[in-house]
Amino acid sequence: MAISDRLLAYLGSKKNLAGATAGLGGLALTFTGAAGPYWPAVVAGLYGAGALLAPPERVAPPAFPDPATQLGELRRDFTALTAYAAETALPPEAAGRMRALTATLDALLDPRWSADALPRHPEALHALARMIRRDLPESVDAYARARWWSRLSPGADAPESHLDRQLTLLLKEAKGLAAALHAEEDGRQRSHSRYLEDRPGP
């Protein structure tokens, strides 16, 4: 920040305003004759005291995107991911797991439900973003690369087995997220039932 910018920021700060207010009090003492010949020191001292006693400026926190914006971006990334996965020829078993996984993720990101449920669960939102933006693309890309190299070195671990293990773990994680969100909604419904049952009648 340039010196002129810092000066302008200080002129409008709470410290300067408090010091100026206290300094005006010193000028009032000067006009009444109470400050005597030492009025410059009195005014400067009161200004400094006011500036020191003023509360510090509060630094505004950074503005992060709200959950609704994050969900919109995540849905667009998921659309790009499914298009990318469709272009890669997967073995039949892995392709079936991929369909099950993308169907689960698509349901979790359904705007009719996720707009309410996911913002209350930042951990679930983070886990979905990690799966869509890192884990799944890495699994598909690593499989495609390993499949090409396996032709040059037969006998190594089959890339298909690693891909199937990875998709199985990701599907388990996605279903766990769905189960956790369902459990919370079920708990809310049960709580409302108890509230209605316990509420005194007319």
PDB file of C-alpha atoms in Angstrom:
ATOM      1  CA  MET A   1       0.000   0.000   0.000  1.00  0.00           C
ATOM      2  CA  ALA A   2       1.380   3.421  -0.971  1.00  0.00           C
ATOM      3  CA  ILE A   3       2.130   6.066   1.678  1.00  0.00           C
ATOM      4  CA  SER A   4      -0.714   8.270   0.430  1.00  0.00           C
ATOM      5  CA  ASP A   5      -3.143   5.338   0.693  1.00  0.00           C
ATOM      6  CA  ARG A   6      -2.017   4.586   4.235  1.00  0.00           C
ATOM      7  CA  LEU A   7      -2.391   8.263   5.143  1.00  0.00           C
ATOM      8  CA  LEU A   8      -5.915   8.402   3.746  1.00  0.00           C
ATOM      9  CA  ALA A   9      -6.804   5.183   5.565  1.00  0.00           C
ATOM     10  CA  TYR A  10      -5.491   6.617   8.849  1.00  0.00           C
ATOM     11  CA  LEU A  11      -7.385   9.895   8.422  1.00  0.00           C
ATOM     12  CA  GLY A  12     -10.640   7.952   8.357  1.00  0.00           C
ATOM     13  CA  SER A  13      -9.660   5.516  11.110  1.00  0.00           C
ATOM     14  CA  LYS A  14     -11.194   5.297  14.573  1.00  0.00           C
ATOM     15  CA  LYS A  15      -7.846   6.211  16.151  1.00  0.00           C
ATOM     16  CA  ASN A  16      -7.584   9.495  14.249  1.00  0.00           C
ATOM     17  CA  LEU A  17     -11.221  10.378  14.927  1.00  0.00           C
ATOM     18  CA  ALA A  18     -10.837   9.654  18.649  1.00  0.00           C
ATOM     19  CA  GLY A  19      -7.566  11.604  18.790  1.00  0.00           C
ATOM     20  CA  ALA A  20      -9.106  14.554  16.928  1.00  0.00           C
ATOM     21  CA  THR A  21     -12.059  14.582  19.305  1.00  0.00           C
ATOM     22  CA  ALA A  22      -9.732  14.611  22.323  1.00  0.00           C
ATOM     23  CA  GLY A  23      -7.589  17.298  20.641  1.00  0.00           C
ATOM     24  CA  LEU A  24     -10.665  19.482  20.194  1.00  0.00           C
ATOM     25  CA  GLY A  25     -11.198  19.165  23.923  1.00  0.00           C
ATOM     26  CA  GLY A  26      -7.652  20.467  24.388  1.00  0.00           C
ATOM     27  CA  LEU A  27      -8.424  23.450  22.171  1.00  0.00           C
ATOM     28  CA  ALA A  28     -11.499  24.146  24.280  1.00  0.00           C
ATOM     29  CA  LEU A  29      -9.276  24.183  27.374  1.00  0.00           C
ATOM     30  CA  THR A  30      -6.942  26.575  25.540  1.00  0.00           C
ATOM     31  CA  PHE A  31      -9.724  29.018  24.719  1.00  0.00           C
ATOM     32  CA  THR A  32     -10.875  29.019  28.335  1.00  0.00           C
ATOM     33  CA  GLY A  33      -7.321  29.699  29.464  1.00  0.00           C
ATOM     34  CA  ALA A  34      -7.044  26.431  31.440  1.00  0.00           C
ATOM     35  CA  ALA A  35      -4.167  25.085  29.317  1.00  0.00           C
ATOM     36  CA  GLY A  36      -1.987  28.157  29.781  1.00  0.00           C
ATOM     37  CA  PRO A  37       1.131  28.643  27.695  1.00  0.00           C
ATOM     38  CA  TYR A  38       1.552  24.893  27.283  1.00  0.00           C
ATOM     39  CA  TRP A  39      -1.553  24.506  25.162  1.00  0.00           C
ATOM     40  CA  PRO A  40       0.289  22.896  22.173  1.00  0.00           C
ATOM     41  CA  ALA A  41       1.544  20.106  24.449  1.00  0.00           C
ATOM     42  CA  VAL A  42      -1.913  19.719  26.009  1.00  0.00           C
ATOM     43  CA  VAL A  43      -3.610  19.434  22.612  1.00  0.00           C
ATOM     44  CA  ALA A  44      -0.975  17.007  21.297  1.00  0.00           C
ATOM     45  CA  GLY A  45      -1.119  14.943  24.484  1.00  0.00           C
ATOM     46  CA  LEU A  46      -4.894  14.671  24.412  1.00  0.00           C
ATOM     47  CA  TYR A  47      -4.791  13.749  20.729  1.00  0.00           C
ATOM     48  CA  GLY A  48      -2.243  11.004  21.423  1.00  0.00           C
ATOM     49  CA  ALA A  49      -4.210   9.704  24.411  1.00  0.00           C
ATOM     50  CA  GLY A  50      -7.404   9.574  22.375  1.00  0.00           C
ATOM     51  CA  ALA A  51      -5.663   7.764  19.520  1.00  0.00           C
ATOM     52  CA  LEU A  52      -4.113   5.232  21.917  1.00  0.00           C
ATOM     53  CA  LEU A  53      -7.371   4.517  23.727  1.00  0.00           C
ATOM     54  CA  ALA A  54      -9.427   4.090  20.561  1.00  0.00           C
ATOM     55  CA  PRO A  55     -10.260   0.474  19.643  1.00  0.00           C
ATOM     56  CA  PRO A  56      -8.195  -0.981  16.796  1.00  0.00           C
ATOM     57  CA  GLU A  57      -9.634  -1.184  13.337  1.00  0.00           C
ATOM     58  CA  ARG A  58     -11.383  -4.490  12.641  1.00  0.00           C
ATOM     59  CA  VAL A  59     -10.044  -6.246   9.578  1.00  0.00           C
ATOM     60  CA  ALA A  60     -12.897  -7.613   7.481  1.00  0.00           C
ATOM     61  CA  PRO A  61     -12.728 -11.397   6.955  1.00  0.00           C
ATOM     62  CA  PRO A  62     -12.171 -12.638   3.404  1.00  0.00           C
ATOM     63  CA  ALA A  63     -15.330 -13.193   1.379  1.00  0.00           C
ATOM     64  CA  PHE A  64     -15.593 -16.883   0.490  1.00  0.00           C
ATOM     65  CA  PRO A  65     -18.227 -18.247  -1.896  1.00  0.00           C
ATOM     66  CA  ASP A  66     -21.438 -19.289  -0.186  1.00  0.00           C
ATOM     67  CA  PRO A  67     -22.545 -22.961  -0.240  1.00  0.00           C
ATOM     68  CA  ALA A  68     -25.073 -22.336  -3.018  1.00  0.00           C
ATOM     69  CA  THR A  69     -22.294 -21.039  -5.282  1.00  0.00           C
ATOM     70  CA  GLN A  70     -20.061 -23.982  -4.354  1.00  0.00           C
ATOM     71  CA  LEU A  71     -22.837 -26.447  -5.162  1.00  0.00           C
ATOM     72  CA  GLY A  72     -23.442 -24.874  -8.563  1.00  0.00           C
ATOM     73  CA  GLU A  73     -19.741 -25.119  -9.417  1.00  0.00           C
ATOM     74  CA  LEU A  74     -19.602 -28.699  -8.135  1.00  0.00           C
ATOM     75  CA  ARG A  75     -22.567 -29.730 -10.309  1.00  0.00           C
ATOM     76  CA  ARG A  76     -20.846 -28.264 -13.372  1.00  0.00           C
ATOM     77  CA  ASP A  77     -17.643 -30.131 -12.498  1.00  0.00           C
ATOM     78  CA  PHE A  78     -19.642 -33.353 -12.063  1.00  0.00           C
ATOM     79  CA  THR A  79     -21.146 -32.920 -15.539  1.00  0.00           C
ATOM     80  CA  ALA A  80     -17.631 -32.504 -16.964  1.00  0.00           C
ATOM     81  CA  LEU A  81     -16.456 -35.577 -15.021  1.00  0.00           C
ATOM     82  CA  THR A  82     -19.211 -37.839 -16.351  1.00  0.00           C
ATOM     83  CA  ALA A  83     -18.455 -36.724 -19.907  1.00  0.00           C
ATOM     84  CA  TYR A  84     -14.746 -37.453 -19.339  1.00  0.00           C
ATOM     85  CA  ALA A  85     -15.429 -40.902 -17.863  1.00  0.00           C
ATOM     86  CA  ALA A  86     -17.764 -41.768 -20.758  1.00  0.00           C
ATOM     87  CA  GLU A  87     -14.910 -41.188 -23.226  1.00  0.00           C
ATOM     88  CA  THR A  88     -12.695 -43.751 -21.476  1.00  0.00           C
ATOM     89  CA  ALA A  89     -13.304 -47.405 -22.312  1.00  0.00           C
ATOM     90  CA  LEU A  90     -13.687 -49.094 -18.936  1.00  0.00           C
ATOM     91  CA  PRO A  91     -13.853 -52.867 -18.356  1.00  0.00           C
ATOM     92  CA  PRO A  92     -17.421 -54.164 -17.870  1.00  0.00           C
ATOM     93  CA  GLU A  93     -17.256 -54.668 -14.101  1.00  0.00           C
ATOM     94  CA  ALA A  94     -15.646 -51.270 -13.497  1.00  0.00           C
ATOM     95  CA  ALA A  95     -18.125 -49.641 -15.875  1.00  0.00           C
ATOM     96  CA  GLY A  96     -20.971 -51.033 -13.774  1.00  0.00           C
ATOM     97  CA  ARG A  97     -19.453 -49.649 -10.588  1.00  0.00           C
ATOM     98  CA  MET A  98     -18.874 -46.312 -12.296  1.00  0.00           C
ATOM     99  CA  ARG A  99     -22.556 -46.145 -13.266  1.00  0.00           C
ATOM    100  CA  ALA A 100     -23.596 -46.912  -9.693  1.00  0.00           C
ATOM    101  CA  LEU A 101     -21.171 -44.335  -8.334  1.00  0.00           C
ATOM    102  CA  THR A 102     -22.185 -41.550 -10.711  1.00  0.00           C
ATOM    103  CA  ALA A 103     -25.863 -42.308 -10.047  1.00  0.00           C
ATOM    104  CA  THR A 104     -25.236 -41.923  -6.287  1.00  0.00           C
ATOM    105  CA  LEU A 105     -23.296 -38.696  -6.788  1.00  0.00           C
ATOM    106  CA  ASP A 106     -25.975 -37.358  -9.114  1.00  0.00           C
ATOM    107  CA  ALA A 107     -28.614 -38.023  -6.458  1.00  0.00           C
ATOM    108  CA  LEU A 108     -26.501 -36.348  -3.773  1.00  0.00           C
ATOM    109  CA  LEU A 109     -26.125 -33.277  -5.992  1.00  0.00           C
ATOM    110  CA  ASP A 110     -29.799 -33.104  -6.962  1.00  0.00           C
ATOM    111  CA  PRO A 111     -30.600 -29.380  -6.502  1.00  0.00           C
ATOM    112  CA  ARG A 112     -34.058 -30.187  -5.134  1.00  0.00           C
ATOM    113  CA  TRP A 113     -32.434 -31.690  -2.024  1.00  0.00           C
ATOM    114  CA  SER A 114     -28.742 -30.789  -1.852  1.00  0.00           C
ATOM    115  CA  ALA A 115     -29.401 -27.038  -1.656  1.00  0.00           C
ATOM    116  CA  ASP A 116     -30.894 -27.611   1.803  1.00  0.00           C
ATOM    117  CA  ALA A 117     -28.964 -30.616   3.107  1.00  0.00           C
ATOM    118  CA  LEU A 118     -25.376 -30.147   1.966  1.00  0.00           C
ATOM    119  CA  PRO A 119     -24.797 -26.575   3.237  1.00  0.00           C
ATOM    120  CA  ARG A 120     -25.448 -27.908   6.743  1.00  0.00           C
ATOM    121  CA  HIS A 121     -22.688 -30.498   6.217  1.00  0.00           C
ATOM    122  CA  PRO A 122     -19.458 -28.808   5.080  1.00  0.00           C
ATOM    123  CA  GLU A 123     -17.583 -32.097   5.613  1.00  0.00           C
ATOM    124  CA  ALA A 124     -19.925 -33.895   3.209  1.00  0.00           C
ATOM    125  CA  LEU A 125     -19.603 -31.075   0.682  1.00  0.00           C
ATOM    126  CA  HIS A 126     -15.815 -31.289   0.949  1.00  0.00           C
ATOM    127  CA  ALA A 127     -15.878 -35.078   0.510  1.00  0.00           C
ATOM    128  CA  LEU A 128     -18.035 -34.778  -2.616  1.00  0.00           C
ATOM    129  CA  ALA A 129     -15.749 -32.126  -4.081  1.00  0.00           C
ATOM    130  CA  ARG A 130     -12.727 -34.315  -3.397  1.00  0.00           C
ATOM    131  CA  MET A 131     -14.308 -37.330  -5.094  1.00  0.00           C
ATOM    132  CA  ILE A 132     -15.492 -35.392  -8.140  1.00  0.00           C
ATOM    133  CA  ARG A 133     -12.481 -33.143  -8.655  1.00  0.00           C
ATOM    134  CA  ARG A 134      -9.629 -35.417  -7.606  1.00  0.00           C
ATOM    135  CA  ASP A 135     -10.335 -39.038  -6.704  1.00  0.00           C
ATOM    136  CA  LEU A 136     -12.483 -40.126  -9.640  1.00  0.00           C
ATOM    137  CA  PRO A 137     -10.506 -38.317 -12.372  1.00  0.00           C
ATOM    138  CA  GLU A 138      -7.273 -39.723 -10.914  1.00  0.00           C
ATOM    139  CA  SER A 139      -8.688 -43.264 -10.860  1.00  0.00           C
ATOM    140  CA  VAL A 140      -9.792 -43.119 -14.493  1.00  0.00           C
ATOM    141  CA  ASP A 141      -6.611 -41.404 -15.710  1.00  0.00           C
ATOM    142  CA  ALA A 142      -4.322 -43.758 -13.765  1.00  0.00           C
ATOM    143  CA  TYR A 143      -6.170 -46.742 -15.245  1.00  0.00           C
ATOM    144  CA  ALA A 144      -5.862 -45.422 -18.796  1.00  0.00           C
ATOM    145  CA  ARG A 145      -2.131 -44.797 -18.370  1.00  0.00           C
ATOM    146  CA  ALA A 146      -1.417 -48.104 -16.624  1.00  0.00           C
ATOM    147  CA  ARG A 147      -3.389 -50.041 -19.244  1.00  0.00           C
ATOM    148  CA  TRP A 148      -1.145 -48.671 -21.993  1.00  0.00           C
ATOM    149  CA  TRP A 149       2.090 -49.453 -20.115  1.00  0.00           C
ATOM    150  CA  SER A 150       0.889 -52.937 -19.115  1.00  0.00           C
ATOM    151  CA  ARG A 151       1.107 -53.938 -22.765  1.00  0.00           C
ATOM    152  CA  LEU A 152       4.858 -53.377 -22.611  1.00  0.00           C
ATOM    153  CA  SER A 153       5.340 -55.229 -19.309  1.00  0.00           C
ATOM    154  CA  PRO A 154       2.991 -58.215 -19.145  1.00  0.00           C
ATOM    155  CA  GLY A 155       2.671 -60.039 -15.845  1.00  0.00           C
ATOM    156  CA  ALA A 156       2.322 -56.931 -13.669  1.00  0.00           C
ATOM    157  CA  ASP A 157      -0.775 -56.163 -11.604  1.00  0.00           C
ATOM    158  CA  ALA A 158      -3.781 -55.805 -13.854  1.00  0.00           C
ATOM    159  CA  PRO A 159      -4.880 -52.147 -14.087  1.00  0.00           C
ATOM    160  CA  GLU A 160      -8.488 -53.372 -14.064  1.00  0.00           C
ATOM    161  CA  SER A 161      -8.147 -54.798 -10.555  1.00  0.00           C
ATOM    162  CA  HIS A 162      -6.840 -51.514  -9.142  1.00  0.00           C
ATOM    163  CA  LEU A 163      -9.578 -49.531 -10.858  1.00  0.00           C
ATOM    164  CA  ASP A 164     -12.242 -51.870  -9.534  1.00  0.00           C
ATOM    165  CA  ARG A 165     -10.878 -51.581  -5.975  1.00  0.00           C
ATOM    166  CA  GLN A 166     -10.786 -47.795  -6.196  1.00  0.00           C
ATOM    167  CA  LEU A 167     -14.320 -47.501  -7.557  1.00  0.00           C
ATOM    168  CA  THR A 168     -15.568 -49.906  -4.876  1.00  0.00           C
ATOM    169  CA  LEU A 169     -14.062 -47.723  -2.129  1.00  0.00           C
ATOM    170  CA  LEU A 170     -15.445 -44.520  -3.657  1.00  0.00           C
ATOM    171  CA  LEU A 171     -18.903 -46.053  -4.035  1.00  0.00           C
ATOM    172  CA  LYS A 172     -18.796 -47.114  -0.389  1.00  0.00           C
ATOM    173  CA  GLU A 173     -17.833 -43.557   0.625  1.00  0.00           C
ATOM    174  CA  ALA A 174     -20.593 -42.007  -1.479  1.00  0.00           C
ATOM    175  CA  LYS A 175     -23.205 -44.369  -0.033  1.00  0.00           C
ATOM    176  CA  GLY A 176     -21.924 -43.549   3.455  1.00  0.00           C
ATOM    177  CA  LEU A 177     -22.478 -39.845   2.773  1.00  0.00           C
ATOM    178  CA  ALA A 178     -25.989 -40.557   1.537  1.00  0.00           C
ATOM    179  CA  ALA A 179     -26.713 -42.658   4.630  1.00  0.00           C
ATOM    180  CA  ALA A 180     -25.444 -39.899   6.953  1.00  0.00           C
ATOM    181  CA  LEU A 181     -27.609 -37.264   5.270  1.00  0.00           C
ATOM    182  CA  HIS A 182     -30.606 -39.577   5.349  1.00  0.00           C
ATOM    183  CA  ALA A 183     -30.032 -40.268   9.052  1.00  0.00           C
ATOM    184  CA  GLU A 184     -30.112 -36.538   9.804  1.00  0.00           C
ATOM    185  CA  GLU A 185     -33.327 -35.981   7.861  1.00  0.00           C
ATOM    186  CA  ASP A 186     -34.836 -39.003   9.593  1.00  0.00           C
ATOM    187  CA  GLY A 187     -33.792 -37.549  12.950  1.00  0.00           C
ATOM    188  CA  ARG A 188     -35.442 -34.225  12.099  1.00  0.00           C
ATOM    189  CA  GLN A 189     -38.662 -36.000  11.214  1.00  0.00           C
ATOM    190  CA  ARG A 190     -38.600 -38.026  14.436  1.00  0.00           C
ATOM    191  CA  SER A 191     -37.912 -34.891  16.480  1.00  0.00           C
ATOM    192  CA  HIS A 192     -40.921 -33.193  14.940  1.00  0.00           C
ATOM    193  CA  SER A 193     -43.073 -36.215  15.722  1.00  0.00           C
ATOM    194  CA  ARG A 194     -41.967 -36.125  19.372  1.00  0.00           C
ATOM    195  CA  TYR A 195     -42.631 -32.383  19.519  1.00  0.00           C
ATOM    196  CA  LEU A 196     -46.179 -32.856  18.244  1.00  0.00           C
ATOM    197  CA  GLU A 197     -46.780 -35.776  20.612  1.00  0.00           C
ATOM    198  CA  ASP A 198     -45.476 -33.874  23.650  1.00  0.00           C
ATOM    199  CA  ARG A 199     -47.196 -30.587  22.866  1.00  0.00           C
ATOM    200  CA  PRO A 200     -50.041 -29.877  25.266  1.00  0.00           C
ATOM    201  CA  GLY A 201     -53.475 -30.118  23.755  1.00  0.00           C
ATOM    202  CA  PRO A 202     -56.062 -27.310  23.777  1.00  0.00           C
TER     203      PRO A 202
END
